[in-house]
């Protein structure tokens, strides 16, 4: 009889312990992101160009760095950790940026978005969009679409370049006659430009000292980039 009672007592104790453990686990605090008492997952994003103009400016002439960047800050305003993805959208240019950030409770993370162009790109303007999105909040996917984005302008800056070739490097002039010397001017910049035609002071002074006179039918020319060279003329009158 005593053995039976002992077994019954042991079973009752085990059942009591099991019930106690279940009640204890149910009493543990859990973060319920769908509860009205818990702030909804969110992220705040701020990005600024480093130039006073407020735009990213990329210089693409010979020897240029070919890059510019924006300084960004992503903020987690909630009392739990968030995992944030960073998405960059821009056409015609390459970029580098962190793909993902983990931001602690009520904290922020700084990062840079760098935009790169190619040497000699045409002068142009591009739209840059940077987006931060909450992928996980307290270790689980958020119940809402939590994101923030910033739009900036990227300007490919103009640079100038020119080359000139002479059609007749050596000419023979008859005393008192006029001669049209032909040159070809190439725009080697990345946008339409205006070019002024003139002799150097030293060359002009030397010719005039010898009795020559120089004139320009058209002293300036507007030439588009990547176009065919423009023919220009200088009129020289030989001394009598």
XYZ file of N, CA and C in Angstrom:
720
model
N 0.825 -1.211 0.000
C 0.000 0.000 0.000
C 0.857 1.259 0.000
N 1.937 1.259 0.844
C 2.770 2.456 0.914
C 3.448 2.736 -0.421
N 3.831 1.693 -1.156
C 4.488 1.898 -2.443
C 3.552 2.523 -3.455
N 2.314 2.142 -3.439
C 1.335 2.714 -4.366
C 1.138 4.193 -4.077
N 1.017 4.529 -2.835
C 0.829 5.923 -2.458
C 2.039 6.750 -2.864
N 3.236 6.190 -2.730
C 4.460 6.906 -3.093
C 4.493 7.202 -4.573
N 4.104 6.248 -5.400
C 4.089 6.478 -6.840
C 3.074 7.550 -7.215
N 1.958 7.533 -6.575
C 0.919 8.525 -6.868
C 1.396 9.930 -6.498
N 2.090 10.015 -5.407
C 2.602 11.317 -4.953
C 3.651 11.854 -5.924
N 4.512 10.947 -6.408
C 5.533 11.371 -7.360
C 4.921 11.881 -8.653
N 3.896 11.184 -9.150
C 3.235 11.614 -10.387
C 2.555 12.965 -10.217
N 1.965 13.181 -9.059
C 1.321 14.476 -8.803
C 2.348 15.598 -8.793
N 3.516 15.328 -8.218
C 4.567 16.358 -8.166
C 5.058 16.709 -9.556
N 5.245 15.693 -10.398
C 5.686 15.962 -11.771
C 4.656 16.765 -12.542
N 3.392 16.413 -12.369
C 2.337 17.163 -13.075
C 2.282 18.609 -12.607
N 2.474 18.788 -11.310
C 2.464 20.158 -10.768
C 3.622 20.973 -11.328
N 4.821 20.348 -11.424
C 5.988 21.044 -11.972
C 5.768 21.417 -13.431
N 5.180 20.506 -14.211
C 4.926 20.775 -15.625
C 3.960 21.939 -15.790
N 2.906 21.968 -14.988
C 1.942 23.067 -15.061
C 2.606 24.384 -14.694
N 3.476 24.341 -13.697
C 4.185 25.555 -13.266
C 5.075 26.100 -14.382
N 5.818 25.209 -15.081
C 6.699 25.645 -16.162
C 5.914 26.255 -17.310
N 4.791 25.680 -17.641
C 3.961 26.223 -18.725
C 3.470 27.615 -18.363
N 3.002 27.769 -17.135
C 2.513 29.084 -16.699
C 3.635 30.107 -16.684
N 4.834 29.684 -16.291
C 5.979 30.595 -16.247
C 6.359 31.080 -17.644
N 6.378 30.156 -18.623
C 6.723 30.526 -20.002
C 5.701 31.488 -20.587
N 4.432 31.241 -20.287
C 3.396 32.123 -20.810
C 3.483 33.516 -20.204
N 4.076 33.601 -19.027
C 4.197 34.893 -18.353
C 5.382 35.710 -18.844
N 6.301 35.116 -19.660
C 7.471 35.848 -20.145
C 7.038 36.974 -21.075
N 7.703 38.176 -21.037
C 7.339 39.296 -21.918
C 7.793 39.024 -23.344
N 6.925 39.239 -24.315
C 7.223 39.076 -25.740
C 6.959 40.395 -26.450
N 7.778 40.689 -27.499
C 7.554 41.890 -28.312
C 6.586 41.535 -29.427
N 5.393 42.041 -29.354
C 4.379 41.822 -30.384
C 4.307 43.073 -31.244
N 4.872 42.999 -32.474
C 4.942 44.175 -33.339
C 3.578 44.604 -33.846
N 2.565 43.743 -33.703
C 1.225 44.102 -34.164
C 0.412 44.770 -33.066
N 0.953 44.793 -31.836
C 0.230 45.394 -30.727
C 0.216 46.902 -30.860
N -0.883 47.507 -30.436
C -0.994 48.962 -30.501
C -0.060 49.650 -29.527
N 0.415 48.893 -28.517
C 1.295 49.471 -27.516
C 2.750 49.538 -27.980
N 3.118 48.855 -29.088
C 4.483 48.831 -29.593
C 4.561 49.705 -30.847
N 5.519 50.637 -30.914
C 5.627 51.493 -32.110
C 5.815 50.671 -33.377
N 5.157 51.093 -34.450
C 5.272 50.400 -35.727
C 6.690 50.555 -36.278
N 7.264 49.511 -36.861
C 8.604 49.632 -37.451
C 8.668 50.786 -38.448
N 9.746 51.547 -38.374
C 9.928 52.681 -39.278
C 11.410 53.010 -39.360
N 11.773 53.779 -40.372
C 13.150 54.229 -40.555
C 13.113 55.631 -41.134
N 14.060 56.448 -40.718
C 14.173 57.807 -41.228
C 15.503 57.943 -41.964
N 15.462 58.509 -43.168
C 16.664 58.634 -44.000
C 16.891 60.086 -44.385
N 18.126 60.549 -44.198
C 18.544 61.875 -44.641
C 19.822 61.738 -45.454
N 19.882 62.398 -46.619
C 21.073 62.374 -47.480
C 21.318 63.786 -48.013
N 22.570 64.188 -48.029
C 22.935 65.513 -48.517
C 24.189 65.422 -49.368
N 24.218 66.217 -50.440
C 25.437 66.358 -51.233
C 26.439 67.196 -50.452
N 27.709 66.977 -50.706
C 28.742 67.717 -49.983
C 29.014 69.078 -50.617
N 28.458 69.347 -51.797
C 28.683 70.615 -52.488
C 27.684 71.673 -52.012
N 28.089 72.924 -51.936
C 27.167 73.988 -51.534
C 25.945 74.106 -52.439
N 26.091 73.682 -53.692
C 24.970 73.762 -54.634
C 23.837 72.808 -54.280
N 24.122 71.807 -53.447
C 23.107 70.823 -53.097
C 23.006 69.675 -54.077
N 23.832 69.670 -55.122
C 23.837 68.586 -56.103
C 25.189 67.888 -56.094
N 25.206 66.646 -56.537
C 26.478 65.958 -56.741
C 27.060 66.448 -58.056
N 28.335 66.797 -58.064
C 28.987 67.330 -59.256
C 30.199 66.465 -59.587
N 30.146 65.841 -60.764
C 31.229 64.941 -61.157
C 31.979 65.546 -62.335
N 33.278 65.729 -62.151
C 34.142 66.248 -63.213
C 34.734 65.068 -63.985
N 34.647 65.136 -65.315
C 35.020 63.985 -66.139
C 36.109 64.317 -67.161
N 36.745 65.472 -67.025
C 37.825 65.828 -67.936
C 39.074 65.012 -67.666
N 40.084 65.139 -68.506
C 41.330 64.390 -68.322
C 41.927 64.630 -66.934
N 42.223 63.542 -66.232
C 42.820 63.634 -64.906
C 41.847 63.858 -63.771
N 40.551 63.946 -64.051
C 39.560 64.181 -62.995
C 39.343 62.922 -62.159
N 38.780 63.102 -60.969
C 38.554 61.964 -60.061
C 37.379 61.097 -60.500
N 36.425 61.673 -61.246
C 35.281 60.948 -61.815
C 34.243 60.541 -60.788
N 34.347 60.991 -59.527
C 33.387 60.574 -58.502
C 32.903 61.774 -57.692
N 31.743 61.592 -57.076
C 31.249 62.471 -56.025
C 30.352 61.614 -55.143
N 29.982 62.119 -53.991
C 29.242 61.276 -53.053
C 28.254 62.096 -52.229
N 27.314 61.370 -51.619
C 26.345 61.959 -50.700
C 26.547 61.343 -49.325
N 26.444 62.171 -48.288
C 26.497 61.696 -46.903
C 25.077 61.398 -46.439
N 24.866 60.196 -45.901
C 23.526 59.770 -45.496
C 23.510 59.317 -44.040
N 22.350 59.455 -43.415
C 22.124 58.969 -42.051
C 20.784 58.259 -42.012
N 20.792 56.986 -41.577
C 19.564 56.220 -41.384
C 19.312 56.112 -39.882
N 18.097 56.420 -39.452
C 17.764 56.452 -38.029
C 16.674 55.442 -37.706
N 16.883 54.668 -36.645
C 15.881 53.759 -36.106
C 15.275 54.418 -34.873
N 14.020 54.895 -34.936
C 13.421 55.621 -33.811
C 12.747 54.714 -32.779
N 12.874 53.402 -32.945
C 12.140 52.470 -32.086
C 13.027 51.826 -31.021
N 12.385 51.147 -30.080
C 13.077 50.554 -28.931
C 13.516 49.118 -29.188
N 13.647 48.749 -30.450
C 14.130 47.425 -30.802
C 15.036 47.553 -32.027
N 15.867 46.546 -32.242
C 16.829 46.573 -33.342
C 16.125 46.370 -34.684
N 16.605 47.083 -35.692
C 16.060 46.940 -37.040
C 17.184 46.625 -38.029
N 16.874 45.777 -38.991
C 17.787 45.515 -40.106
C 17.256 46.282 -41.318
N 18.113 47.124 -41.879
C 17.709 48.052 -42.940
C 18.443 47.708 -44.233
N 17.717 47.650 -45.345
C 18.355 47.495 -46.651
C 18.459 48.860 -47.326
N 19.543 49.044 -48.113
C 19.763 50.300 -48.836
C 19.687 50.018 -50.332
N 18.836 50.763 -51.013
C 18.651 50.591 -52.465
C 18.957 51.909 -53.169
N 19.808 51.857 -54.197
C 20.201 53.048 -54.953
C 19.741 52.893 -56.397
N 19.113 53.932 -56.922
C 18.643 53.911 -58.306
C 19.202 55.124 -59.046
N 19.936 54.875 -60.136
C 20.440 55.942 -60.997
C 20.754 55.325 -62.355
N 20.440 56.040 -63.429
C 20.658 55.526 -64.775
C 21.932 56.097 -65.384
N 22.688 55.219 -66.041
C 23.851 55.655 -66.794
C 25.117 55.853 -65.997
N 25.068 55.654 -64.680
C 26.236 55.832 -63.826
C 26.335 54.658 -62.862
N 27.549 54.372 -62.414
C 27.739 53.311 -61.428
C 27.790 53.909 -60.032
N 27.593 53.064 -59.016
C 27.558 53.566 -57.639
C 28.078 52.499 -56.682
N 28.425 52.938 -55.495
C 28.759 52.020 -54.404
C 28.073 52.515 -53.141
N 27.514 51.559 -52.380
C 26.787 51.888 -51.156
C 26.622 50.606 -50.352
N 26.446 50.707 -49.043
C 26.190 49.491 -48.260
C 24.852 48.887 -48.650
N 24.799 47.572 -48.727
C 23.539 46.921 -49.080
C 22.624 46.744 -47.892
N 23.197 46.717 -46.679
C 22.399 46.419 -45.494
C 23.030 47.047 -44.260
N 22.183 47.503 -43.340
C 22.627 48.067 -42.072
C 21.819 47.449 -40.937
N 22.459 47.222 -39.804
C 21.763 46.811 -38.589
C 21.876 47.954 -37.598
N 20.726 48.505 -37.215
C 20.699 49.698 -36.366
C 20.035 49.353 -35.047
N 20.737 49.629 -33.955
C 20.216 49.333 -32.626
C 19.051 50.222 -32.241
N 18.445 49.940 -31.075
C 17.293 50.730 -30.616
C 17.628 52.207 -30.461
N 16.761 53.059 -30.990
C 16.910 54.515 -30.871
C 18.313 54.980 -31.276
N 18.813 54.409 -32.376
C 20.166 54.724 -32.832
C 20.141 55.115 -34.306
N 21.307 55.524 -34.804
C 21.427 55.903 -36.201
C 22.738 55.374 -36.763
N 22.819 55.287 -38.083
C 24.024 54.807 -38.771
C 24.321 55.737 -39.933
N 25.574 56.167 -40.033
C 26.016 57.018 -41.136
C 26.637 56.164 -42.237
N 26.411 56.557 -43.492
C 27.030 55.866 -44.622
C 27.120 56.821 -45.798
N 27.878 56.440 -46.800
C 28.056 57.245 -48.002
C 27.571 56.482 -49.229
N 27.035 57.232 -50.168
C 26.694 56.702 -51.492
C 27.593 57.416 -52.492
N 28.447 56.655 -53.162
C 29.407 57.228 -54.103
C 28.954 56.954 -55.536
N 28.953 57.991 -56.354
C 28.557 57.880 -57.760
C 29.797 58.067 -58.626
N 29.952 57.216 -59.623
C 31.126 57.249 -60.494
C 30.708 57.384 -61.958
N 31.424 58.245 -62.676
C 31.185 58.438 -64.102
C 32.402 57.967 -64.884
N 32.294 57.985 -66.204
C 33.399 57.597 -67.078
C 34.080 58.855 -67.625
N 35.349 58.730 -67.921
C 36.102 59.848 -68.479
C 35.475 60.320 -69.796
N 35.297 61.634 -69.914
C 34.795 62.202 -71.162
C 33.303 62.098 -71.368
N 32.532 61.681 -70.376
C 31.075 61.620 -70.545
C 30.527 62.986 -70.917
N 29.468 62.983 -71.712
C 28.841 64.243 -72.106
C 28.235 64.933 -70.895
N 28.242 66.256 -70.937
C 27.583 67.029 -69.884
C 26.116 66.608 -69.814
N 25.638 66.296 -68.607
C 24.272 65.794 -68.470
C 23.839 65.870 -67.016
N 22.553 65.625 -66.788
C 21.978 65.632 -65.443
C 21.265 64.308 -65.207
N 21.467 63.737 -64.023
C 20.895 62.435 -63.684
C 20.160 62.523 -62.346
N 19.076 61.746 -62.230
C 18.310 61.679 -60.990
C 18.809 60.507 -60.146
N 19.109 60.790 -58.889
C 19.584 59.781 -57.942
C 18.538 59.582 -56.854
N 18.154 58.316 -56.609
C 17.211 58.008 -55.536
C 17.849 57.000 -54.586
N 17.813 57.308 -53.306
C 18.360 56.433 -52.262
C 17.217 56.051 -51.332
N 17.031 54.754 -51.142
C 15.895 54.277 -50.343
C 16.382 53.362 -49.223
N 15.850 53.575 -48.017
C 16.107 52.695 -46.870
C 14.802 51.977 -46.521
N 14.877 50.652 -46.347
C 13.676 49.858 -46.072
C 13.935 48.923 -44.894
N 12.961 48.815 -43.987
C 13.071 47.897 -42.851
C 12.788 46.480 -43.334
N 13.787 45.600 -43.190
C 13.634 44.197 -43.581
C 13.306 43.320 -42.379
N 13.835 43.676 -41.221
C 13.548 42.942 -39.988
C 13.430 43.926 -38.836
N 12.472 43.664 -37.951
C 12.298 44.453 -36.738
C 12.211 43.491 -35.569
N 13.146 43.606 -34.623
C 13.226 42.677 -33.490
C 13.383 41.239 -33.972
N 14.069 41.070 -35.108
C 14.364 39.730 -35.608
C 13.310 39.106 -36.478
N 12.218 39.802 -36.750
C 11.144 39.241 -37.581
C 10.778 40.254 -38.660
N 10.202 39.789 -39.782
C 9.776 40.727 -40.828
C 8.735 41.708 -40.286
N 8.789 42.967 -40.694
C 7.832 43.952 -40.180
C 6.426 43.693 -40.731
N 5.400 44.035 -39.969
C 4.023 43.850 -40.453
C 3.587 44.929 -41.440
N 4.428 45.937 -41.634
C 4.075 47.048 -42.517
C 5.220 47.314 -43.496
N 4.936 48.130 -44.499
C 5.959 48.531 -45.470
C 6.638 49.788 -44.939
N 7.757 49.594 -44.244
C 8.443 50.714 -43.584
C 9.655 51.118 -44.404
N 9.607 52.297 -45.035
C 10.711 52.755 -45.863
C 10.749 54.272 -45.913
N 11.902 54.785 -46.311
C 12.101 56.228 -46.459
C 13.090 56.442 -47.590
N 12.887 57.476 -48.406
C 13.790 57.691 -49.532
C 14.105 59.172 -49.708
N 15.228 59.415 -50.401
C 15.705 60.772 -50.678
C 16.097 60.835 -52.146
N 15.748 61.921 -52.819
C 16.132 62.140 -54.218
C 17.121 63.295 -54.317
N 18.169 63.102 -55.125
C 19.195 64.106 -55.340
C 19.488 64.220 -56.843
N 20.173 65.286 -57.233
C 20.561 65.516 -58.612
C 22.064 65.299 -58.758
N 22.450 64.615 -59.834
C 23.859 64.407 -60.152
C 24.155 65.121 -61.470
N 25.078 66.057 -61.440
C 25.459 66.800 -62.643
C 26.822 66.328 -63.140
N 26.874 65.942 -64.422
C 28.153 65.693 -65.081
C 28.621 67.044 -65.596
N 29.738 67.525 -65.065
C 30.179 68.891 -65.325
C 30.847 69.014 -66.698
N 30.720 70.207 -67.266
C 31.331 70.476 -68.563
C 32.830 70.722 -68.425
N 33.585 70.215 -69.389
C 34.994 70.581 -69.496
C 35.278 70.968 -70.942
N 36.292 71.801 -71.144
C 36.618 72.296 -72.482
C 37.898 71.645 -73.005
N 37.930 71.470 -74.302
C 39.111 70.934 -74.960
C 39.097 71.339 -76.421
N 40.260 71.629 -76.988
C 40.317 72.063 -78.377
C 41.633 71.616 -78.992
N 41.584 71.331 -80.278
C 42.808 71.085 -81.044
C 42.655 71.756 -82.401
N 43.783 72.209 -82.946
C 43.783 72.947 -84.213
C 44.836 72.349 -85.130
N 44.454 72.144 -86.382
C 45.408 71.685 -87.391
C 45.412 72.668 -88.555
N 46.560 72.817 -89.157
C 46.705 73.717 -90.306
C 46.674 72.903 -91.591
N 45.900 73.362 -92.567
C 45.815 72.654 -93.844
C 47.089 72.887 -94.664
N 47.632 74.111 -94.597
C 48.858 74.437 -95.348
C 49.875 75.025 -94.374
N 50.699 74.181 -93.771
C 51.658 74.694 -92.781
C 52.614 75.734 -93.350
N 52.931 75.608 -94.643
C 53.854 76.556 -95.286
C 53.152 77.194 -96.479
N 53.108 78.519 -96.520
C 52.469 79.226 -97.636
C 53.459 80.230 -98.223
N 53.279 80.491 -99.507
C 54.097 81.491 -100.207
C 53.205 82.666 -100.577
N 53.573 83.849 -100.150
C 52.758 85.036 -100.383
C 53.420 85.932 -101.429
N 52.581 86.517 -102.280
C 53.045 87.509 -103.259
C 52.921 88.888 -102.637
N 53.898 89.687 -102.819
C 53.914 91.022 -102.233
C 52.624 91.780 -102.546
N 51.984 92.317 -101.480
C 50.772 93.114 -101.637
C 49.501 92.302 -101.794
N 49.592 90.970 -101.777
C 48.405 90.123 -101.988
C 47.839 89.622 -100.658
N 46.571 89.186 -100.716
C 45.902 88.582 -99.561
C 45.922 87.064 -99.707
N 45.993 86.392 -98.566
C 45.988 84.922 -98.600
C 45.143 84.417 -97.436
N 44.224 83.497 -97.786
C 43.381 82.874 -96.760
C 44.076 81.606 -96.233
N 44.490 81.656 -94.998
C 45.093 80.475 -94.380
C 43.995 79.678 -93.692
N 43.885 78.402 -94.043
C 42.799 77.564 -93.530
C 43.278 76.697 -92.361
N 42.445 76.671 -91.319
C 42.675 75.802 -90.170
C 41.417 74.955 -89.914
N 41.613 73.874 -89.221
C 40.475 73.067 -88.769
C 40.503 72.979 -87.246
N 39.349 73.317 -86.651
C 39.246 73.373 -85.198
C 38.343 72.240 -84.712
N 38.831 71.488 -83.736
C 38.087 70.355 -83.163
C 37.680 70.689 -81.723
N 36.421 70.457 -81.416
C 35.951 70.585 -80.030
C 36.181 69.246 -79.332
N 37.120 69.195 -78.424
C 37.434 67.955 -77.706
C 36.894 67.971 -76.280
N 35.963 68.880 -76.004
C 35.286 68.898 -74.716
C 34.078 67.981 -74.727
N 33.226 68.092 -73.718
C 32.066 67.210 -73.612
C 30.742 67.943 -73.790
N 30.799 69.162 -74.391
C 29.563 69.900 -74.655
C 29.867 70.986 -75.677
N 28.820 71.553 -76.260
C 29.005 72.657 -77.205
C 29.768 73.795 -76.539
N 30.704 74.380 -77.284
C 31.537 75.427 -76.715
C 31.787 76.514 -77.752
N 32.181 77.680 -77.250
C 32.497 78.809 -78.126
C 34.006 79.019 -78.126
N 34.570 79.138 -79.332
C 36.014 79.266 -79.476
C 36.346 80.595 -80.148
N 37.314 81.296 -79.580
C 37.799 82.554 -80.144
C 39.059 82.295 -80.953
N 39.141 82.934 -82.110
C 40.264 82.725 -83.022
C 41.198 83.934 -82.968
N 42.448 83.686 -82.623
C 43.416 84.775 -82.612
C 44.836 84.217 -82.615
N 45.760 85.026 -83.120
C 47.172 84.681 -83.076
C 47.719 84.988 -81.677
N 48.759 84.309 -81.329
C 49.437 84.670 -80.088
C 50.053 86.044 -80.246
N 50.245 86.730 -79.133
C 50.804 88.089 -79.201
C 52.177 88.091 -79.865
N 53.008 87.104 -79.535
C 54.362 87.071 -80.097
C 54.323 86.904 -81.607
N 53.459 85.977 -82.108
C 53.376 85.745 -83.552
C 52.811 86.965 -84.264
N 51.781 87.568 -83.673
C 51.177 88.740 -84.309
C 52.162 89.905 -84.365
N 52.854 90.141 -83.265
C 53.810 91.258 -83.235
C 54.912 91.052 -84.265
N 55.380 89.844 -84.420
C 56.466 89.582 -85.366
C 56.009 89.826 -86.792
N 54.790 89.360 -87.137
C 54.278 89.549 -88.497
C 54.036 91.032 -88.782
N 53.447 91.716 -87.821
C 53.168 93.136 -88.041
C 54.451 93.952 -88.138
N 55.479 93.559 -87.407
C 56.769 94.252 -87.519
C 57.361 94.089 -88.915
N 57.023 92.955 -89.560
C 57.524 92.713 -90.906
C 56.632 93.345 -91.974
N 55.536 93.977 -91.560
C 54.672 94.661 -92.523
C 53.432 93.883 -92.911
N 53.217 92.707 -92.320
C 52.014 91.933 -92.625
C 50.831 92.467 -91.806
N 49.631 92.299 -92.364
C 48.407 92.617 -91.624
C 47.555 91.350 -91.505
N 46.841 91.228 -90.399
C 46.067 90.003 -90.113
C 44.633 90.399 -89.807
N 43.693 89.644 -90.363
C 42.272 89.859 -90.065
C 41.559 88.517 -89.991
N 40.416 88.546 -89.285
C 39.637 87.315 -89.089
C 38.225 87.555 -89.606
N 37.818 86.888 -90.688
C 36.447 87.052 -91.172
C 35.419 86.700 -90.097
N 35.683 85.658 -89.337
C 34.813 85.240 -88.239
C 35.707 84.983 -87.015
N 35.719 85.880 -86.064
C 36.662 85.743 -84.942
C 36.255 84.697 -83.903
N 35.018 84.209 -83.938
C 34.590 83.193 -82.962
C 33.682 82.175 -83.639
N 33.674 80.971 -83.057
C 32.892 79.864 -83.625
C 32.290 79.053 -82.478
N 31.056 78.639 -82.687
C 30.423 77.713 -81.747
C 30.455 76.320 -82.360
N 31.058 75.392 -81.648
C 31.267 74.041 -82.186
C 30.700 73.032 -81.202
N 29.912 72.124 -81.717
C 29.332 71.080 -80.876
C 30.373 69.989 -80.624
N 30.229 69.317 -79.506
C 31.143 68.223 -79.210
C 30.846 67.040 -80.117
N 31.848 66.251 -80.402
C 31.744 65.046 -81.237
C 31.336 65.359 -82.676
N 31.380 66.637 -83.056
C 31.006 66.989 -84.431
C 32.250 66.994 -85.324
N 32.018 67.175 -86.603
C 33.122 67.306 -87.542
C 33.870 68.610 -87.266
N 35.162 68.658 -87.584
C 35.910 69.897 -87.340
C 35.351 71.039 -88.179
N 35.512 72.243 -87.649
C 35.034 73.440 -88.340
C 36.210 74.097 -89.054
N 35.983 74.464 -90.323
C 37.021 75.164 -91.078
C 36.985 76.642 -90.723
N 38.133 77.179 -90.370
C 38.237 78.591 -90.055
C 39.344 79.211 -90.921
N 39.232 80.511 -91.132
C 40.183 81.180 -92.028
C 40.760 82.414 -91.356
N 42.034 82.642 -91.642
C 42.725 83.864 -91.248
C 43.252 84.521 -92.529
N 42.961 85.794 -92.694
C 43.397 86.510 -93.886
C 44.675 87.280 -93.556
N 45.725 86.976 -94.324
C 47.002 87.669 -94.138
C 47.333 88.429 -95.433
N 47.645 89.707 -95.269
C 48.054 90.538 -96.410
C 49.569 90.760 -96.330
N 50.240 90.420 -97.422
C 51.701 90.572 -97.470
C 52.064 92.031 -97.698
N 53.173 92.444 -97.151
C 53.580 93.851 -97.367
C 53.924 94.108 -98.837
N 53.710 95.324 -99.269
C 53.968 95.697 -100.682
C 55.478 95.863 -100.905
